[in-house]
PDB file of C-alpha atoms in Angstrom:
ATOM      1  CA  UNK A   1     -17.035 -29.534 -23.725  1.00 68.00           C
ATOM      2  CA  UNK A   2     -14.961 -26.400 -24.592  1.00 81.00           C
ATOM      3  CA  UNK A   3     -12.266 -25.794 -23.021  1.00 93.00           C
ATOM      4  CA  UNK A   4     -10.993 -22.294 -21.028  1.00 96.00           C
ATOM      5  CA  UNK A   5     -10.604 -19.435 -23.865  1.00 96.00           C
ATOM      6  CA  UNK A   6      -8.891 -16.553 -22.895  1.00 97.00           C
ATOM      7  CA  UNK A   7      -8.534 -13.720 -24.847  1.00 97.00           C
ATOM      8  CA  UNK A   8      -6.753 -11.570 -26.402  1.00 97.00           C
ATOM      9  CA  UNK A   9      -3.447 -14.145 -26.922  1.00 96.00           C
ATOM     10  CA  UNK A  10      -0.878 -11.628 -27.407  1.00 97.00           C
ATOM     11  CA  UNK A  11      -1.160  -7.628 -26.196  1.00 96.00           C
ATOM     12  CA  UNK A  12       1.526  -4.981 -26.637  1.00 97.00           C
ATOM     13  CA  UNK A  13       1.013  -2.399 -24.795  1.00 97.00           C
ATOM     14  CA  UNK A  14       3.395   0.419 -23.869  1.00 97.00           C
ATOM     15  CA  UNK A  15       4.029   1.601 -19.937  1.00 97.00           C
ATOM     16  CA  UNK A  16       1.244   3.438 -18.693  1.00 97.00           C
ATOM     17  CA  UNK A  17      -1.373   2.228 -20.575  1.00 98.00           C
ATOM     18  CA  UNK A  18      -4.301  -0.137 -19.123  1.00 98.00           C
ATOM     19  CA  UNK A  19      -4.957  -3.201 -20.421  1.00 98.00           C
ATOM     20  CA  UNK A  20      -8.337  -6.134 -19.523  1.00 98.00           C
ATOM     21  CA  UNK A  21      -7.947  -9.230 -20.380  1.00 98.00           C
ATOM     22  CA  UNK A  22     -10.775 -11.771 -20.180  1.00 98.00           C
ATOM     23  CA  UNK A  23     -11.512 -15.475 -19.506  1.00 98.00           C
ATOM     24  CA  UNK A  24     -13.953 -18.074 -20.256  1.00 97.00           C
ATOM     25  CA  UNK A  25     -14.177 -20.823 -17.815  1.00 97.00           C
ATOM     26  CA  UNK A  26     -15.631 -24.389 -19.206  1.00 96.00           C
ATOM     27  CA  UNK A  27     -19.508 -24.624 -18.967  1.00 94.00           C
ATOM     28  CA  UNK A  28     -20.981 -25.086 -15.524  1.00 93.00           C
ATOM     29  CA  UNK A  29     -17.609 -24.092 -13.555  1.00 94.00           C
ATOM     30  CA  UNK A  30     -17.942 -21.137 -11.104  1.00 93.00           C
ATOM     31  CA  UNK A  31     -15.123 -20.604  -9.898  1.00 94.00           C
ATOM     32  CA  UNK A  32     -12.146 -18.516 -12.192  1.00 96.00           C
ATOM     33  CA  UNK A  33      -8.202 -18.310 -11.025  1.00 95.00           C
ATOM     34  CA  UNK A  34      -5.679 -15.949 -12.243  1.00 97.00           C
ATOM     35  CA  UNK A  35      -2.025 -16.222 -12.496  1.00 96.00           C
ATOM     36  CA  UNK A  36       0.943 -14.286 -13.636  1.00 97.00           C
ATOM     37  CA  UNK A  37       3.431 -16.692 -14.982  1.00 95.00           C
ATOM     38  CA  UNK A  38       7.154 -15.153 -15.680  1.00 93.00           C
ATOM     39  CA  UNK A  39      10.531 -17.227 -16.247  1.00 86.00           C
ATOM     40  CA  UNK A  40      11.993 -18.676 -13.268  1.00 77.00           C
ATOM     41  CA  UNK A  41       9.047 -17.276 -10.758  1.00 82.00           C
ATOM     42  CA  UNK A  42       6.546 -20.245 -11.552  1.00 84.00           C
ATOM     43  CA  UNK A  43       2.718 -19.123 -11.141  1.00 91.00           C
ATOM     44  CA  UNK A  44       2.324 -16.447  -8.933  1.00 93.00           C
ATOM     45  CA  UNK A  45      -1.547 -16.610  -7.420  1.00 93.00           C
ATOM     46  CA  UNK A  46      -3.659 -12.856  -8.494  1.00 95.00           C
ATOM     47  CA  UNK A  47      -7.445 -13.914  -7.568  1.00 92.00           C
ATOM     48  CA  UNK A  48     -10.016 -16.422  -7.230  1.00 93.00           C
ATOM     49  CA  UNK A  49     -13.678 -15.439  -8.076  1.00 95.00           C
ATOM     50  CA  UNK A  50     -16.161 -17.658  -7.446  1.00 93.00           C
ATOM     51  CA  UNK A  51     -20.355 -16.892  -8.372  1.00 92.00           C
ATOM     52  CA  UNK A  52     -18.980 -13.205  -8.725  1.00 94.00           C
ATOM     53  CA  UNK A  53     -17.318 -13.008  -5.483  1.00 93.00           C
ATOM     54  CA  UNK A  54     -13.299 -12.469  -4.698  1.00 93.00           C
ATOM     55  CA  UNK A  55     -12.584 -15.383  -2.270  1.00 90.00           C
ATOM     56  CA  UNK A  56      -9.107 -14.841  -2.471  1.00 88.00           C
ATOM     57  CA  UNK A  57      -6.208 -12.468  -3.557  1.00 90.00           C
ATOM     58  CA  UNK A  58      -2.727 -12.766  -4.072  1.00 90.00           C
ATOM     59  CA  UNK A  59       0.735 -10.385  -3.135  1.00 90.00           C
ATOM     60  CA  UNK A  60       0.140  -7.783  -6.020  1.00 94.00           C
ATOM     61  CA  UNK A  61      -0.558  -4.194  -6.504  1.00 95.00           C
ATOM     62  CA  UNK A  62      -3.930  -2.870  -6.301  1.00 95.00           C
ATOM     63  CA  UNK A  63      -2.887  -2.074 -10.042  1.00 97.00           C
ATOM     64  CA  UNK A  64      -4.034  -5.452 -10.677  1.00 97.00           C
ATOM     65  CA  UNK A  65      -8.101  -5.910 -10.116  1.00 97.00           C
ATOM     66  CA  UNK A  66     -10.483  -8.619 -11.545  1.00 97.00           C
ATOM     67  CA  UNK A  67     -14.274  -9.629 -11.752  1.00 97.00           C
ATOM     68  CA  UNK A  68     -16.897 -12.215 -12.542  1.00 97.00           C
ATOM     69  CA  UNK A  69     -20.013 -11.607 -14.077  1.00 97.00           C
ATOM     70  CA  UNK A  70     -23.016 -13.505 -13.436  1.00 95.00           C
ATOM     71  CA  UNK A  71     -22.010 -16.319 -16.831  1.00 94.00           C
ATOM     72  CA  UNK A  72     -19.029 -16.747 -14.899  1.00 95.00           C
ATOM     73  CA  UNK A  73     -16.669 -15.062 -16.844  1.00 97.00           C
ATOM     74  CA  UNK A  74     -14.095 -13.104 -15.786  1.00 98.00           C
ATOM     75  CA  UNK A  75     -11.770 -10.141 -16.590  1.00 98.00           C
ATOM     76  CA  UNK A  76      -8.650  -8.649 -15.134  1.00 98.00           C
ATOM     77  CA  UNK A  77      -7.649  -5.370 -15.392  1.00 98.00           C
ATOM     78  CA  UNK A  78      -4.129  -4.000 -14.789  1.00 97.00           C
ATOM     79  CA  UNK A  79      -3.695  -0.043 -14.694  1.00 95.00           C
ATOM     80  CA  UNK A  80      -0.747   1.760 -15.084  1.00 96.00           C
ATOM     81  CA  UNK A  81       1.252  -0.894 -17.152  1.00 97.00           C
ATOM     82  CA  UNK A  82       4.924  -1.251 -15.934  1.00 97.00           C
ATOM     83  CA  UNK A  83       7.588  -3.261 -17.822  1.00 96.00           C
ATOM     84  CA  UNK A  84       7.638  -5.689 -14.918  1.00 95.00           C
ATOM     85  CA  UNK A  85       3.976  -6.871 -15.923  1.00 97.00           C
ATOM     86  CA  UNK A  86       5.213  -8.422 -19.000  1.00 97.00           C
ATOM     87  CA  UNK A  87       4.540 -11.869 -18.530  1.00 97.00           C
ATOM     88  CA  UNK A  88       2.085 -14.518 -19.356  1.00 97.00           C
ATOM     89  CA  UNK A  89      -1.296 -14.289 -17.521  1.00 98.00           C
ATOM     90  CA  UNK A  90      -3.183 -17.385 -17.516  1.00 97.00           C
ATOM     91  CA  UNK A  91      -6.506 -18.639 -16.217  1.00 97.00           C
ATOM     92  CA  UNK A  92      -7.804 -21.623 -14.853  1.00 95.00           C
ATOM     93  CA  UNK A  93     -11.638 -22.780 -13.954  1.00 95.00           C
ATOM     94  CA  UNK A  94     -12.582 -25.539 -11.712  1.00 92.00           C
ATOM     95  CA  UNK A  95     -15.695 -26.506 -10.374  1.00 90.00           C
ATOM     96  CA  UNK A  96     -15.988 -25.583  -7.230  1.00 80.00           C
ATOM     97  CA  UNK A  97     -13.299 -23.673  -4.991  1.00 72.00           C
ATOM     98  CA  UNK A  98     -11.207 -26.217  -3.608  1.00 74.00           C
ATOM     99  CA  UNK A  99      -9.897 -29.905  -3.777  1.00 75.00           C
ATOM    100  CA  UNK A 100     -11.178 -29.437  -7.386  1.00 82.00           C
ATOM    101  CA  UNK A 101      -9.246 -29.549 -10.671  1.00 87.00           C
ATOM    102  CA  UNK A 102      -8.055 -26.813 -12.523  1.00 91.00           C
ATOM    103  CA  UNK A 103      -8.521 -26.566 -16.063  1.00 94.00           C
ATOM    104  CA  UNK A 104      -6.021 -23.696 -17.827  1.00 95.00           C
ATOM    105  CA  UNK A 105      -6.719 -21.891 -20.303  1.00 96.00           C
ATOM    106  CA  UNK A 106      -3.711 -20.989 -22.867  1.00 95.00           C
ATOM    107  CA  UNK A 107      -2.608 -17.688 -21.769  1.00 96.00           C
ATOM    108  CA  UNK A 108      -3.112 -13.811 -22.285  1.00 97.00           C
ATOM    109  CA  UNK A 109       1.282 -13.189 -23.460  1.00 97.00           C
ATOM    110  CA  UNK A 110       1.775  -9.377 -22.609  1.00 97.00           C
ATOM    111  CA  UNK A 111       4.649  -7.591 -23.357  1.00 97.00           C
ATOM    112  CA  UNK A 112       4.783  -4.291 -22.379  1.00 97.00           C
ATOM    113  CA  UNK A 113       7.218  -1.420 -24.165  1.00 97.00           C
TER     114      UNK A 113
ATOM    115  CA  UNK B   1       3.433 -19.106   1.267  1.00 77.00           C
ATOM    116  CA  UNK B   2       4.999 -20.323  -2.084  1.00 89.00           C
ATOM    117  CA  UNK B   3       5.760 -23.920  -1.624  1.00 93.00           C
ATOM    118  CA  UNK B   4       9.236 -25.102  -2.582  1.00 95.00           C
ATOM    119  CA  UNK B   5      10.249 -27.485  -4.934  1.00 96.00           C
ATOM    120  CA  UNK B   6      13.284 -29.501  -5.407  1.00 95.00           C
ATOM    121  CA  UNK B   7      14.928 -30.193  -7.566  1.00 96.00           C
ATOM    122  CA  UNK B   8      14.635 -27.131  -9.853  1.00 95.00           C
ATOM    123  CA  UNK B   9      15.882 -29.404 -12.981  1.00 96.00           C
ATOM    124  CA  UNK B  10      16.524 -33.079 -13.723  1.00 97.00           C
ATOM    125  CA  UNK B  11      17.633 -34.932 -16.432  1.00 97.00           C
ATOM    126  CA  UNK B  12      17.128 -38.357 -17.619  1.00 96.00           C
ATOM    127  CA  UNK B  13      17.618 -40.856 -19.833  1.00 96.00           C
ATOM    128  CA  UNK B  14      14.386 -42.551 -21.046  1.00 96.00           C
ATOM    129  CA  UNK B  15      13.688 -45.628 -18.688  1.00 94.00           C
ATOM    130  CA  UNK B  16      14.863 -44.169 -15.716  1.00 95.00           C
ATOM    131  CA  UNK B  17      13.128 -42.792 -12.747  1.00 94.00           C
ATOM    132  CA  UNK B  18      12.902 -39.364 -11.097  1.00 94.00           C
ATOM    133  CA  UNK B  19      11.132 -38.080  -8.071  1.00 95.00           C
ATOM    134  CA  UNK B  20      10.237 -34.005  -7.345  1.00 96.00           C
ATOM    135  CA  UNK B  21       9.626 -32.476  -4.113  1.00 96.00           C
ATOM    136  CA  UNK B  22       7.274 -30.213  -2.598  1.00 95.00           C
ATOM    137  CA  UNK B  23       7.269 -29.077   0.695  1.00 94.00           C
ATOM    138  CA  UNK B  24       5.556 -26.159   2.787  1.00 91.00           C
ATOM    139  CA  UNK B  25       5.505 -24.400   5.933  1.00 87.00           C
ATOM    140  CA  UNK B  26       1.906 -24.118   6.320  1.00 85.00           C
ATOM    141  CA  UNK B  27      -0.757 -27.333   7.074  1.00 81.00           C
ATOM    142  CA  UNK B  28      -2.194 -28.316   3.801  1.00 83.00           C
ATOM    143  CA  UNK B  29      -5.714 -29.328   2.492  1.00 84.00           C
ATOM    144  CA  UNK B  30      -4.747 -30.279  -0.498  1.00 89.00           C
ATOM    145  CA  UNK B  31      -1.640 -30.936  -3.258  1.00 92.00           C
ATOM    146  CA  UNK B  32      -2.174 -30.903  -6.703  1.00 93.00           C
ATOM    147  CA  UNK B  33       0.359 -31.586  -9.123  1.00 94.00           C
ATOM    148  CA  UNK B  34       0.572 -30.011 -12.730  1.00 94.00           C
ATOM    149  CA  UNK B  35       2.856 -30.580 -16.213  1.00 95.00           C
ATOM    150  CA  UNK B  36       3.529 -27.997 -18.320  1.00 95.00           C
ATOM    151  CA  UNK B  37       5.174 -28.355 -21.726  1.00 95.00           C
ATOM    152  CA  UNK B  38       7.090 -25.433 -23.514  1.00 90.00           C
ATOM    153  CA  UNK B  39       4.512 -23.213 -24.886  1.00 88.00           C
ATOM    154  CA  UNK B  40       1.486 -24.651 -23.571  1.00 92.00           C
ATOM    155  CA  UNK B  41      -0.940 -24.542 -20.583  1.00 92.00           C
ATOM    156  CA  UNK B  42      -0.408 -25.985 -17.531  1.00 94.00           C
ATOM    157  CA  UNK B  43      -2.147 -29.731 -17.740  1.00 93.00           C
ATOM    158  CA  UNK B  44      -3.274 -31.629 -14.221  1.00 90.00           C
ATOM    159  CA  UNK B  45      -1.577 -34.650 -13.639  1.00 91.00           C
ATOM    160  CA  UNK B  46      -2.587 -35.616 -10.182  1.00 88.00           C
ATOM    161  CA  UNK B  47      -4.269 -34.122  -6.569  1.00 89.00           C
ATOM    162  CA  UNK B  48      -3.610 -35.809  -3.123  1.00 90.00           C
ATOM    163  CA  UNK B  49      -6.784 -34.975  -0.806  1.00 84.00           C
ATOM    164  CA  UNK B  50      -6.328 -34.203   3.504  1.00 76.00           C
ATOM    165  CA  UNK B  51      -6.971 -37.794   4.620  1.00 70.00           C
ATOM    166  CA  UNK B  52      -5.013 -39.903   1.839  1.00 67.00           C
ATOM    167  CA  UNK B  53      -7.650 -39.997  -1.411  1.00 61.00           C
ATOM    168  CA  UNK B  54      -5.932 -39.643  -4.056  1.00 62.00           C
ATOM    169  CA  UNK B  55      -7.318 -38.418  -7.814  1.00 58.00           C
ATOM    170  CA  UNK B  56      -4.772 -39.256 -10.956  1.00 60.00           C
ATOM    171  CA  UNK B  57      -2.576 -40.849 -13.290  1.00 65.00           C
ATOM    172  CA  UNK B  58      -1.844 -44.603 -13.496  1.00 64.00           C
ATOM    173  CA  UNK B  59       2.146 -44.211 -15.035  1.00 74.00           C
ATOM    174  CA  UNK B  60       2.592 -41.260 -12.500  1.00 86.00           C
ATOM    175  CA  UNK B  61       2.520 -41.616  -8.613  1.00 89.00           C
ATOM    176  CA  UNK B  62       2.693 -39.267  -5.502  1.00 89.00           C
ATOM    177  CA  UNK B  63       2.540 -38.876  -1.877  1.00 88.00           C
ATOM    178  CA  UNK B  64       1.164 -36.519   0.513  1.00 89.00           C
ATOM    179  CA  UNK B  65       3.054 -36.811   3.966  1.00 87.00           C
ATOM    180  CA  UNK B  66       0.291 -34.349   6.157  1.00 86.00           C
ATOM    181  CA  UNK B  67       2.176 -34.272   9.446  1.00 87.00           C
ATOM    182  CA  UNK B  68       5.339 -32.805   7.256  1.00 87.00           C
ATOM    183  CA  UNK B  69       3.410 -30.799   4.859  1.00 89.00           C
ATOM    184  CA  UNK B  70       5.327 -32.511   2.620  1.00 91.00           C
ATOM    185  CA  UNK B  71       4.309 -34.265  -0.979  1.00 92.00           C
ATOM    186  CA  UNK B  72       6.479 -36.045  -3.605  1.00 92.00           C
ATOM    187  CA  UNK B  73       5.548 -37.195  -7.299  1.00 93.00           C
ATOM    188  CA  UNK B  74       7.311 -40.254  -8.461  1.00 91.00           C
ATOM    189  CA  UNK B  75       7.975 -40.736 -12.479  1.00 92.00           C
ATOM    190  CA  UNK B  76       9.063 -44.128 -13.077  1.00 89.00           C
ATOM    191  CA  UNK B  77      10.243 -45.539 -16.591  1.00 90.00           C
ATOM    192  CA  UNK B  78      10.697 -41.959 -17.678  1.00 92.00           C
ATOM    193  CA  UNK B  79       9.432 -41.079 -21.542  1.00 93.00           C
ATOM    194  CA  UNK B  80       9.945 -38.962 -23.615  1.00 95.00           C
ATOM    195  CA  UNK B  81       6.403 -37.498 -23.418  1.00 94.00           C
ATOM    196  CA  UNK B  82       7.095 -36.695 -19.372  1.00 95.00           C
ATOM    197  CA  UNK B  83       9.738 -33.706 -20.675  1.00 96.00           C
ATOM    198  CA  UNK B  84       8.091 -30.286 -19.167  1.00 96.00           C
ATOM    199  CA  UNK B  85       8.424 -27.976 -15.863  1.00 96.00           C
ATOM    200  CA  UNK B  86       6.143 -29.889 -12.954  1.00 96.00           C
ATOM    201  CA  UNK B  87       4.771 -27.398 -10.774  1.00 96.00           C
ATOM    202  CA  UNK B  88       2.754 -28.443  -7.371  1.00 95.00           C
ATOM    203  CA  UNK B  89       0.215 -26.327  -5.960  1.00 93.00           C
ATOM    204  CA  UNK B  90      -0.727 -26.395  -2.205  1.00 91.00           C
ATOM    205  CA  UNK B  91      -4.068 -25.480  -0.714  1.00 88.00           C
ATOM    206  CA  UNK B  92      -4.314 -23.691   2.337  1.00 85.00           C
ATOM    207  CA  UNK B  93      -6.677 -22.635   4.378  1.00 82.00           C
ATOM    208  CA  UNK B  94      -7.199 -18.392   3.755  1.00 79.00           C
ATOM    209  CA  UNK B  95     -10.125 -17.490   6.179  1.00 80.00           C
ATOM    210  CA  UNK B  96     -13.385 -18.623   6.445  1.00 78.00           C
ATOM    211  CA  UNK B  97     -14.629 -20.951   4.545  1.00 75.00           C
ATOM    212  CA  UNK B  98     -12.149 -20.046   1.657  1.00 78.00           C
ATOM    213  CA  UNK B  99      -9.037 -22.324   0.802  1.00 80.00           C
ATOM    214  CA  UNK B 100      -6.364 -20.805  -1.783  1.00 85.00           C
ATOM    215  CA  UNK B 101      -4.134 -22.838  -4.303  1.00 87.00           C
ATOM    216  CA  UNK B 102      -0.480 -21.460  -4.358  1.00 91.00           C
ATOM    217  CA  UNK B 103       2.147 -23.174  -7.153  1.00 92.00           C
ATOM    218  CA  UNK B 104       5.541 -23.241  -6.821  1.00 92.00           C
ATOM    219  CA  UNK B 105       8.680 -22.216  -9.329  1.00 93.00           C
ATOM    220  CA  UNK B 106       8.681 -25.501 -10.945  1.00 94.00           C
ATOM    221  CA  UNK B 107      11.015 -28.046 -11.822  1.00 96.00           C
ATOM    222  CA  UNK B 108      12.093 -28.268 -15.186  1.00 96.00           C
ATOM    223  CA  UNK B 109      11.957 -32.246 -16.430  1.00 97.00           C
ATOM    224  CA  UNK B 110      14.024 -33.021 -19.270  1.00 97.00           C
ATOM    225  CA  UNK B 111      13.615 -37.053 -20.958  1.00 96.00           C
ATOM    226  CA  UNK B 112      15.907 -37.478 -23.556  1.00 96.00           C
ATOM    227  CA  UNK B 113      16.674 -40.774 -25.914  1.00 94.00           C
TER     228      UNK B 113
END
């Protein structure tokens, strides 16, 4: 089986700008997480989506929004890029929604200018 | 939310043993443990189930203490291969049927000869 593809795998972007970023879960998972990774903060929960629905959310900005389309793949948007939102956003798929593995995927790195 | 870990870093020699707590203020449904080397994804190592099941690795233990919302992972005969940040996620319940999966900062494992 594949594994989770994200893509792009590096961004530049400068502040202001949007950016979407987009997932691909393994084959028969529903169920996509997002996470902002940054040095010394671990992985800091955005969203779950599970057969297109937002079963959970995480402390950030409504700058930061997400879906799942019906394949189960996902995108996340984030508006208004600040330099704070630098950082390494990675996905993970699973299954189901809980007491399930997560697979990652290797990361979206964004840097913004 | 965020569980803590301790210690945030460790070193060892090869051989030796280490052990890396998790602990949270919240009941949990679930702890899942995850290694991350420099540069890559975030790889599961190891989830410890509400009840006492627990799903993983033969070389790496844990335990789940419920009533203390409390887990520990337990590397014994250290090598080099275990170098990486170990991160432990907690599930909670968020509402409804919905559980969410919250890491924390990580502790950074470092093996050397």
């Amino acid at each position: 089986k594949a594994g989770v593809t994200q893509t792009p795998r590096y961004l530049i972007k400068t502040r202001g700008q949007q950016v979407t970023l987009s997932c691909s879960p393994i084959s028969g998972h529903r169920s996509v997480s997002w996470y902002q990774q940054t040095p010394g903060q671990g992985l800091q929960f955005l969203f779950e989506y599970f057969s297109e629905t937002q079963r959970n959310k995480g402390n950030f900005p409504g700058r930061f929004s997400g879906r799942q389309f019906s394949n189960s793949r996902s995108e996340m948007n984030v508006s208004t890029l600040e330099l704070g939102d630098s950082a390494l956003y990675l996905c993970a798929s699973s299954f189901a929604t809980s007491q399930e593995t997560q697979y990652f995927g290797p990361g979206t790195r964004l840097l913004v200018l | 939310q965020q569980p803590v870990q301790s210690p945030q870093a460790v070193i060892l020699r090869e051989g030796e043993d280490a052990v890396i707590n998790c602990s949270s203020s919240k009941a949990l449904y679930s702890v899942h443990w995850y290694r991350q080397k420099h540069g890559e994804a975030p790889v599961f190592l190891m989830i410890l189930l509400k009840g006492g099941e627990q799903k993983g690795h033969d070389k790496i233990s844990a335990s789940f203490n419920e009533k203390k919302q409390q887990s520990s992972l337990y590397l014994t005969a250290s090598q080099l291969s275990y170098s990486g940040t170990y991160f432990c996620g907690t599930e909670m319940h968020s509402g409804g049927s919905n559980y969410k999966l919250t890491f924390g900062k990580g502790t950074l494992l470092t093996v050397n000869p």
